[in-house]
C-alpha cells in the first residue's frame, strides 16, 4: 500500500507539472456524496483545487453522487436540499456553469446500465477487500451490508469511465475506488476489445492527489459533513464566530504548531493559515502567548474573510432554486448524451446488437 501510494504521489506530481502546459489533455471528473452540507475542510481540501484546475482550462465534470447516499442507510435524508446545497457551493467557489458539467447520478440511467457489464469484470473477493468499503462497513456498527455498499465502487467506476475522464482529483480514501476503475477499464479491453480496431473504449483514469492538509472538526475529531463540529460554507459570519468560539483547545497560553501533542490548537492554526495562504507556524508566532482566545479571533477573521465572496455568491444563487434545477438538468442532458454514446460502444463491443 505504502509503496503504491508513493508511486501514485510521484505520478500525481508529474501530472501536476504537465497540467499547466497541457490543460486540455485532461478531463476531470470528481464530486461528492450529498450526505450533508460542505464545510471548510471541503473548501480547503478540494473545492479550492477544483477552481484552480478550472481556471487553468481543464475540462471538468462535477457529480452529485446521490445513489451513493443510500449505500449505508435506509433513508436518503433531505437529499434534494443537500444536492442543491453542494452544487451551489461548487458554483459559489468559482466554477462556471457554462463550462463545467454539473450532474447527479440519478439523472443518468445509462450509468446504471453500465454497472451490469462492469460488475461482471470484478470478483466478490475483490469487492470485499476494498479497504474504504471495509472502513465504511465498520462504521455502520453491525448493520448488515447492503449489496449497494459492496458494489458502489463499481458504480463509481462507471461515473469516471462513461465520460472518459482521465483525471480524478481525490483524497487517499478514494484510491481503492480508482484502482477498481482502472481494473475495469483494463479488463473490459482484455475481454471485449479484440479486433475492433478503434482503440480502447475506456481510458484508465489517474489520480490527482490533494496535498491539502486534513482539517479536523472543532472537537478534534474528523470534521463531518452535516456534523455539529463543522464550519459549513453556508454559515453566516456570526454563526462561524459562534462555532469557532466553542472549538476545543487546551489551557497552554503559548500557541505553537505541534499537531502530535496539541492537535486541536494546531488544527485551528492550520485552518487560519490555509485561508491566509501562509505557514501555520507563522500564525502561531503571531499569537505568541496570547492564548487560545486570541488564536480563535484570528481564525474567525481568516475564515470569514476567505469565505465572504463565496457566501455572497451562494446567497444570490440560493434565491433562485429554479436556476439550480436548470443547471442540473442541462448537465444531466450533457452527461446522458455522452453516456449513451459510451453505452452504444459497450453494447457493440459485447455483441449485444439486435
Ligand atoms: N465516493 C466519493 C465520496 O465519497 C464521491 C464520488 C462518487 C466520486 N463518484 C465519484 C469521487 C467519482 C470521484 C470520482 O466523496
GROMACS .gro file of C-alpha atoms and ligand atoms in nm:
model
  369
    1UNK     CA    1   0.000   0.000   0.000
    2UNK     CA    2   0.269   0.248   0.101
    3UNK     CA    3   0.485   0.176  -0.199
    4UNK     CA    4   0.195   0.212  -0.439
    5UNK     CA    5   0.094   0.529  -0.257
    6UNK     CA    6   0.441   0.668  -0.320
    7UNK     CA    7   0.412   0.575  -0.687
    8UNK     CA    8   0.069   0.740  -0.711
    9UNK     CA    9   0.209   1.051  -0.546
   10UNK     CA   10   0.501   1.068  -0.788
   11UNK     CA   11   0.271   1.024  -1.086
   12UNK     CA   12   0.035   1.285  -0.947
   13UNK     CA   13   0.323   1.533  -0.918
   14UNK     CA   14   0.418   1.468  -1.280
   15UNK     CA   15   0.062   1.531  -1.391
   16UNK     CA   16   0.051   1.846  -1.181
   17UNK     CA   17   0.353   1.977  -1.371
   18UNK     CA   18   0.203   1.882  -1.707
   19UNK     CA   19  -0.139   2.034  -1.633
   20UNK     CA   20  -0.007   2.386  -1.663
   21UNK     CA   21   0.130   2.311  -2.009
   22UNK     CA   22  -0.148   2.091  -2.145
   23UNK     CA   23  -0.469   2.155  -1.954
   24UNK     CA   24  -0.694   2.035  -2.235
   25UNK     CA   25  -0.526   1.693  -2.249
   26UNK     CA   26  -0.715   1.619  -1.931
   27UNK     CA   27  -1.075   1.567  -1.842
   28UNK     CA   28  -1.156   1.581  -1.474
   29UNK     CA   29  -1.447   1.412  -1.306
   30UNK     CA   30  -1.498   1.442  -0.935
   31UNK     CA   31  -1.777   1.502  -0.692
   32UNK     CA   32  -1.930   1.420  -0.360
   33UNK     CA   33  -2.188   1.214  -0.190
   34UNK     CA   34  -2.467   1.451  -0.086
   35UNK     CA   35  -2.497   1.341   0.276
   36UNK     CA   36  -2.476   1.690   0.421
   37UNK     CA   37  -2.352   2.041   0.366
   38UNK     CA   38  -1.996   2.108   0.255
   39UNK     CA   39  -1.762   2.259   0.511
   40UNK     CA   40  -1.433   2.443   0.541
   41UNK     CA   41  -1.247   2.111   0.508
   42UNK     CA   42  -1.405   2.055   0.166
   43UNK     CA   43  -1.333   2.413   0.072
   44UNK     CA   44  -0.963   2.399   0.164
   45UNK     CA   45  -0.912   2.038   0.060
   46UNK     CA   46  -1.098   2.008  -0.269
   47UNK     CA   47  -1.320   2.296  -0.379
   48UNK     CA   48  -1.037   2.547  -0.398
   49UNK     CA   49  -0.836   2.300  -0.601
   50UNK     CA   50  -1.123   2.239  -0.843
   51UNK     CA   51  -1.144   2.610  -0.907
   52UNK     CA   52  -0.770   2.626  -0.966
   53UNK     CA   53  -0.790   2.346  -1.225
   54UNK     CA   54  -1.095   2.504  -1.386
   55UNK     CA   55  -0.915   2.837  -1.422
   56UNK     CA   56  -0.621   2.658  -1.584
   57UNK     CA   57  -0.867   2.548  -1.852
   58UNK     CA   58  -0.907   2.181  -1.756
   59UNK     CA   59  -1.246   2.045  -1.875
   60UNK     CA   60  -1.448   1.932  -1.576
   61UNK     CA   61  -1.748   1.724  -1.467
   62UNK     CA   62  -1.886   1.764  -1.115
   63UNK     CA   63  -2.102   1.484  -0.986
   64UNK     CA   64  -2.350   1.483  -0.705
   65UNK     CA   65  -2.330   1.113  -0.622
   66UNK     CA   66  -2.687   1.075  -0.499
   67UNK     CA   67  -2.706   0.697  -0.539
   68UNK     CA   68  -2.406   0.665  -0.307
   69UNK     CA   69  -2.610   0.818  -0.024
   70UNK     CA   70  -2.821   0.504   0.015
   71UNK     CA   71  -2.527   0.264   0.036
   72UNK     CA   72  -2.525   0.254   0.416
   73UNK     CA   73  -2.860   0.392   0.536
   74UNK     CA   74  -3.231   0.334   0.488
   75UNK     CA   75  -3.343   0.689   0.419
   76UNK     CA   76  -3.174   0.933   0.185
   77UNK     CA   77  -3.246   1.228   0.416
   78UNK     CA   78  -3.324   1.573   0.273
   79UNK     CA   79  -3.144   1.479  -0.043
   80UNK     CA   80  -3.277   1.746  -0.277
   81UNK     CA   81  -3.175   2.020  -0.038
   82UNK     CA   82  -2.828   1.868   0.001
   83UNK     CA   83  -2.771   1.817  -0.370
   84UNK     CA   84  -2.867   2.179  -0.433
   85UNK     CA   85  -2.652   2.299  -0.146
   86UNK     CA   86  -2.345   2.107  -0.269
   87UNK     CA   87  -2.386   2.223  -0.628
   88UNK     CA   88  -2.436   2.582  -0.519
   89UNK     CA   89  -2.123   2.564  -0.305
   90UNK     CA   90  -1.922   2.446  -0.604
   91UNK     CA   91  -2.053   2.726  -0.821
   92UNK     CA   92  -2.011   2.988  -0.550
   93UNK     CA   93  -1.646   2.889  -0.512
   94UNK     CA   94  -1.589   2.985  -0.875
   95UNK     CA   95  -1.684   2.700  -1.111
   96UNK     CA   96  -1.853   2.837  -1.420
   97UNK     CA   97  -2.185   2.677  -1.512
   98UNK     CA   98  -2.126   2.732  -1.884
   99UNK     CA   99  -1.808   2.525  -1.891
  100UNK     CA  100  -1.844   2.276  -1.609
  101UNK     CA  101  -2.093   1.989  -1.638
  102UNK     CA  102  -2.285   1.952  -1.310
  103UNK     CA  103  -2.499   1.642  -1.280
  104UNK     CA  104  -2.646   1.388  -1.040
  105UNK     CA  105  -2.625   1.008  -1.072
  106UNK     CA  106  -2.999   0.965  -1.083
  107UNK     CA  107  -3.035   1.178  -1.397
  108UNK     CA  108  -2.813   0.943  -1.600
  109UNK     CA  109  -2.979   0.600  -1.628
  110UNK     CA  110  -2.705   0.480  -1.864
  111UNK     CA  111  -2.470   0.476  -1.564
  112UNK     CA  112  -2.681   0.206  -1.407
  113UNK     CA  113  -2.682   0.011  -1.729
  114UNK     CA  114  -2.303   0.025  -1.750
  115UNK     CA  115  -2.294  -0.117  -1.399
  116UNK     CA  116  -2.402  -0.465  -1.512
  117UNK     CA  117  -2.121  -0.544  -1.756
  118UNK     CA  118  -1.877  -0.374  -1.519
  119UNK     CA  119  -1.992  -0.595  -1.230
  120UNK     CA  120  -1.908  -0.898  -1.442
  121UNK     CA  121  -1.546  -0.782  -1.454
  122UNK     CA  122  -1.478  -0.789  -1.080
  123UNK     CA  123  -1.498  -1.072  -0.830
  124UNK     CA  124  -1.676  -1.075  -0.497
  125UNK     CA  125  -1.347  -1.124  -0.304
  126UNK     CA  126  -1.205  -0.819  -0.482
  127UNK     CA  127  -1.506  -0.616  -0.372
  128UNK     CA  128  -1.477  -0.748  -0.018
  129UNK     CA  129  -1.111  -0.650   0.003
  130UNK     CA  130  -1.171  -0.280  -0.075
  131UNK     CA  131  -1.025  -0.101   0.230
  132UNK     CA  132  -1.250   0.204   0.202
  133UNK     CA  133  -1.562  -0.013   0.183
  134UNK     CA  134  -1.430  -0.215   0.479
  135UNK     CA  135  -1.397   0.106   0.683
  136UNK     CA  136  -1.747   0.207   0.585
  137UNK     CA  137  -1.883  -0.132   0.684
  138UNK     CA  138  -1.709  -0.098   1.021
  139UNK     CA  139  -1.864   0.248   1.065
  140UNK     CA  140  -2.218   0.110   1.030
  141UNK     CA  141  -2.167  -0.081   1.357
  142UNK     CA  142  -2.322  -0.412   1.280
  143UNK     CA  143  -2.571  -0.302   1.016
  144UNK     CA  144  -2.593  -0.577   0.754
  145UNK     CA  145  -2.401  -0.484   0.441
  146UNK     CA  146  -2.624  -0.385   0.151
  147UNK     CA  147  -2.547  -0.507  -0.199
  148UNK     CA  148  -2.501  -0.145  -0.296
  149UNK     CA  149  -2.240  -0.079  -0.029
  150UNK     CA  150  -2.033  -0.367  -0.161
  151UNK     CA  151  -2.071  -0.271  -0.526
  152UNK     CA  152  -2.078   0.108  -0.531
  153UNK     CA  153  -1.707   0.130  -0.621
  154UNK     CA  154  -1.806  -0.036  -0.950
  155UNK     CA  155  -2.082   0.218  -0.999
  156UNK     CA  156  -1.823   0.484  -0.920
  157UNK     CA  157  -1.602   0.336  -1.191
  158UNK     CA  158  -1.892   0.395  -1.430
  159UNK     CA  159  -1.904   0.761  -1.314
  160UNK     CA  160  -1.548   0.806  -1.425
  161UNK     CA  161  -1.535   0.582  -1.729
  162UNK     CA  162  -1.861   0.678  -1.901
  163UNK     CA  163  -1.735   1.029  -1.978
  164UNK     CA  164  -1.375   0.921  -2.043
  165UNK     CA  165  -1.241   1.125  -1.755
  166UNK     CA  166  -0.868   1.062  -1.732
  167UNK     CA  167  -0.802   1.254  -1.412
  168UNK     CA  168  -0.974   1.235  -1.075
  169UNK     CA  169  -0.868   1.474  -0.801
  170UNK     CA  170  -0.921   1.275  -0.484
  171UNK     CA  171  -0.802   1.209  -0.134
  172UNK     CA  172  -0.633   0.895  -0.014
  173UNK     CA  173  -0.958   0.720   0.080
  174UNK     CA  174  -1.066   0.721  -0.284
  175UNK     CA  175  -0.755   0.540  -0.411
  176UNK     CA  176  -0.903   0.189  -0.381
  177UNK     CA  177  -1.202   0.305  -0.587
  178UNK     CA  178  -0.978   0.449  -0.855
  179UNK     CA  179  -0.797   0.118  -0.864
  180UNK     CA  180  -1.132  -0.051  -0.936
  181UNK     CA  181  -1.195   0.193  -1.221
  182UNK     CA  182  -0.854   0.120  -1.371
  183UNK     CA  183  -0.905  -0.254  -1.333
  184UNK     CA  184  -1.240  -0.238  -1.511
  185UNK     CA  185  -1.104  -0.027  -1.797
  186UNK     CA  186  -0.825  -0.280  -1.846
  187UNK     CA  187  -1.037  -0.592  -1.813
  188UNK     CA  188  -1.308  -0.459  -2.042
  189UNK     CA  189  -1.047  -0.409  -2.308
  190UNK     CA  190  -0.897  -0.755  -2.250
  191UNK     CA  191  -1.231  -0.924  -2.273
  192UNK     CA  192  -1.410  -0.726  -2.541
  193UNK     CA  193  -1.155  -0.509  -2.713
  194UNK     CA  194  -1.027  -0.764  -2.964
  195UNK     CA  195  -1.029  -0.670  -3.322
  196UNK     CA  196  -1.244  -0.359  -3.308
  197UNK     CA  197  -0.953  -0.161  -3.450
  198UNK     CA  198  -1.086   0.161  -3.296
  199UNK     CA  199  -0.867   0.158  -2.990
  200UNK     CA  200  -0.990   0.108  -2.636
  201UNK     CA  201  -1.332   0.240  -2.530
  202UNK     CA  202  -1.212   0.323  -2.182
  203UNK     CA  203  -0.908   0.509  -2.060
  204UNK     CA  204  -0.769   0.414  -1.721
  205UNK     CA  205  -0.806   0.725  -1.504
  206UNK     CA  206  -0.523   0.869  -1.298
  207UNK     CA  207  -0.538   1.033  -0.958
  208UNK     CA  208  -0.452   1.388  -0.877
  209UNK     CA  209  -0.368   1.359  -0.510
  210UNK     CA  210  -0.460   1.650  -0.295
  211UNK     CA  211  -0.169   1.793  -0.098
  212UNK     CA  212  -0.401   1.997   0.121
  213UNK     CA  213  -0.362   1.901   0.486
  214UNK     CA  214  -0.652   1.726   0.652
  215UNK     CA  215  -0.865   1.961   0.857
  216UNK     CA  216  -1.019   1.828   1.179
  217UNK     CA  217  -1.351   1.921   1.334
  218UNK     CA  218  -1.387   2.175   1.612
  219UNK     CA  219  -1.383   1.890   1.865
  220UNK     CA  220  -1.057   1.749   1.733
  221UNK     CA  221  -1.234   1.455   1.562
  222UNK     CA  222  -1.294   1.410   1.188
  223UNK     CA  223  -1.486   1.709   1.052
  224UNK     CA  224  -1.817   1.560   0.947
  225UNK     CA  225  -2.046   1.665   0.666
  226UNK     CA  226  -2.361   1.779   0.844
  227UNK     CA  227  -2.175   1.741   1.171
  228UNK     CA  228  -2.200   1.969   1.472
  229UNK     CA  229  -1.821   2.001   1.468
  230UNK     CA  230  -1.803   2.163   1.125
  231UNK     CA  231  -1.778   2.513   0.987
  232UNK     CA  232  -2.010   2.492   0.689
  233UNK     CA  233  -1.959   2.708   0.386
  234UNK     CA  234  -2.323   2.810   0.412
  235UNK     CA  235  -2.289   2.955   0.764
  236UNK     CA  236  -2.302   3.327   0.823
  237UNK     CA  237  -2.001   3.512   0.961
  238UNK     CA  238  -2.174   3.524   1.301
  239UNK     CA  239  -2.250   3.153   1.303
  240UNK     CA  240  -1.887   3.090   1.211
  241UNK     CA  241  -1.769   3.301   1.504
  242UNK     CA  242  -2.009   3.125   1.744
  243UNK     CA  243  -1.894   2.781   1.627
  244UNK     CA  244  -1.525   2.867   1.644
  245UNK     CA  245  -1.557   3.018   1.991
  246UNK     CA  246  -1.676   2.677   2.111
  247UNK     CA  247  -1.386   2.491   1.948
  248UNK     CA  248  -1.191   2.264   2.182
  249UNK     CA  249  -0.841   2.393   2.268
  250UNK     CA  250  -0.606   2.345   2.562
  251UNK     CA  251  -0.502   2.563   2.853
  252UNK     CA  252  -0.144   2.637   2.744
  253UNK     CA  253  -0.138   3.008   2.662
  254UNK     CA  254   0.166   2.973   2.443
  255UNK     CA  255   0.040   2.885   2.094
  256UNK     CA  256   0.267   2.658   1.892
  257UNK     CA  257   0.210   2.442   1.588
  258UNK     CA  258   0.253   2.089   1.720
  259UNK     CA  259  -0.003   1.855   1.558
  260UNK     CA  260   0.111   1.547   1.754
  261UNK     CA  261   0.089   1.694   2.101
  262UNK     CA  262  -0.158   1.977   2.054
  263UNK     CA  263  -0.391   1.858   1.779
  264UNK     CA  264  -0.681   2.098   1.847
  265UNK     CA  265  -0.473   2.415   1.863
  266UNK     CA  266  -0.268   2.304   1.563
  267UNK     CA  267  -0.585   2.236   1.366
  268UNK     CA  268  -0.708   2.591   1.429
  269UNK     CA  269  -0.369   2.724   1.321
  270UNK     CA  270  -0.392   2.513   1.009
  271UNK     CA  271  -0.738   2.641   0.919
  272UNK     CA  272  -0.633   3.005   0.963
  273UNK     CA  273  -0.303   2.956   0.780
  274UNK     CA  274  -0.469   2.776   0.487
  275UNK     CA  275  -0.722   3.057   0.450
  276UNK     CA  276  -0.440   3.313   0.461
  277UNK     CA  277  -0.205   3.108   0.240
  278UNK     CA  278   0.074   3.122   0.496
  279UNK     CA  279   0.256   2.868   0.712
  280UNK     CA  280   0.077   2.766   1.035
  281UNK     CA  281   0.397   2.835   1.231
  282UNK     CA  282   0.377   3.196   1.120
  283UNK     CA  283   0.026   3.226   1.261
  284UNK     CA  284   0.144   3.062   1.584
  285UNK     CA  285   0.419   3.320   1.619
  286UNK     CA  286   0.172   3.598   1.563
  287UNK     CA  287  -0.041   3.475   1.853
  288UNK     CA  288   0.262   3.404   2.074
  289UNK     CA  289   0.147   3.358   2.432
  290UNK     CA  290  -0.180   3.545   2.395
  291UNK     CA  291  -0.377   3.219   2.440
  292UNK     CA  292  -0.647   3.038   2.252
  293UNK     CA  293  -0.892   3.331   2.268
  294UNK     CA  294  -0.655   3.539   2.057
  295UNK     CA  295  -0.595   3.243   1.828
  296UNK     CA  296  -0.968   3.198   1.774
  297UNK     CA  297  -1.007   3.563   1.687
  298UNK     CA  298  -0.751   3.521   1.410
  299UNK     CA  299  -0.917   3.203   1.283
  300UNK     CA  300  -1.260   3.365   1.278
  301UNK     CA  301  -1.126   3.661   1.078
  302UNK     CA  302  -0.933   3.439   0.838
  303UNK     CA  303  -1.225   3.206   0.765
  304UNK     CA  304  -1.482   3.481   0.733
  305UNK     CA  305  -1.257   3.689   0.507
  306UNK     CA  306  -1.180   3.393   0.282
  307UNK     CA  307  -1.541   3.278   0.258
  308UNK     CA  308  -1.709   3.620   0.232
  309UNK     CA  309  -1.719   3.635  -0.151
  310UNK     CA  310  -1.818   3.267  -0.174
  311UNK     CA  311  -2.100   3.321   0.072
  312UNK     CA  312  -2.223   3.630  -0.108
  313UNK     CA  313  -2.248   3.436  -0.437
  314UNK     CA  314  -2.405   3.146  -0.253
  315UNK     CA  315  -2.680   3.365  -0.108
  316UNK     CA  316  -2.755   3.502  -0.454
  317UNK     CA  317  -2.780   3.155  -0.606
  318UNK     CA  318  -2.996   3.017  -0.328
  319UNK     CA  319  -3.257   3.282  -0.406
  320UNK     CA  320  -3.320   3.111  -0.737
  321UNK     CA  321  -3.356   2.734  -0.691
  322UNK     CA  322  -3.515   2.705  -1.035
  323UNK     CA  323  -3.182   2.811  -1.179
  324UNK     CA  324  -3.006   2.532  -0.987
  325UNK     CA  325  -3.262   2.288  -1.129
  326UNK     CA  326  -3.186   2.417  -1.477
  327UNK     CA  327  -2.811   2.375  -1.424
  328UNK     CA  328  -2.862   2.015  -1.310
  329UNK     CA  329  -3.100   1.942  -1.600
  330UNK     CA  330  -2.858   2.084  -1.853
  331UNK     CA  331  -2.564   1.896  -1.702
  332UNK     CA  332  -2.769   1.577  -1.683
  333UNK     CA  333  -2.857   1.604  -2.051
  334UNK     CA  334  -2.498   1.660  -2.149
  335UNK     CA  335  -2.383   1.368  -1.934
  336UNK     CA  336  -2.656   1.148  -2.083
  337UNK     CA  337  -2.553   1.221  -2.441
  338UNK     CA  338  -2.201   1.109  -2.361
  339UNK     CA  339  -2.320   0.811  -2.158
  340UNK     CA  340  -2.550   0.694  -2.439
  341UNK     CA  341  -2.264   0.707  -2.684
  342UNK     CA  342  -2.041   0.510  -2.446
  343UNK     CA  343  -2.315   0.256  -2.382
  344UNK     CA  344  -2.364   0.208  -2.757
  345UNK     CA  345  -1.996   0.130  -2.793
  346UNK     CA  346  -2.011  -0.109  -2.499
  347UNK     CA  347  -2.311  -0.292  -2.646
  348UNK     CA  348  -2.131  -0.317  -2.980
  349UNK     CA  349  -1.815  -0.449  -2.817
  350UNK     CA  350  -2.005  -0.717  -2.623
  351UNK     CA  351  -2.208  -0.801  -2.932
  352UNK     CA  352  -2.545  -0.710  -2.786
  353UNK     CA  353  -2.682  -0.557  -3.102
  354UNK     CA  354  -3.007  -0.684  -3.244
  355LIG     N1  355  -1.708   0.844  -0.329
  355LIG     C1  356  -1.691   0.986  -0.337
  355LIG     C2  357  -1.708   1.046  -0.197
  355LIG     O1  358  -1.749   0.978  -0.106
  355LIG     C3  359  -1.790   1.053  -0.430
  355LIG     C4  360  -1.779   1.008  -0.572
  355LIG     C5  361  -1.870   0.936  -0.643
  355LIG     C6  362  -1.669   1.032  -0.659
  355LIG     N2  363  -1.827   0.915  -0.768
  355LIG     C7  364  -1.704   0.972  -0.784
  355LIG     C8  365  -1.547   1.098  -0.646
  355LIG     C9  366  -1.618   0.974  -0.892
  355LIG    C10  367  -1.460   1.100  -0.756
  355LIG    C11  368  -1.496   1.039  -0.878
  355LIG     O2  369  -1.683   1.162  -0.179
   0.00000   0.00000   0.00000
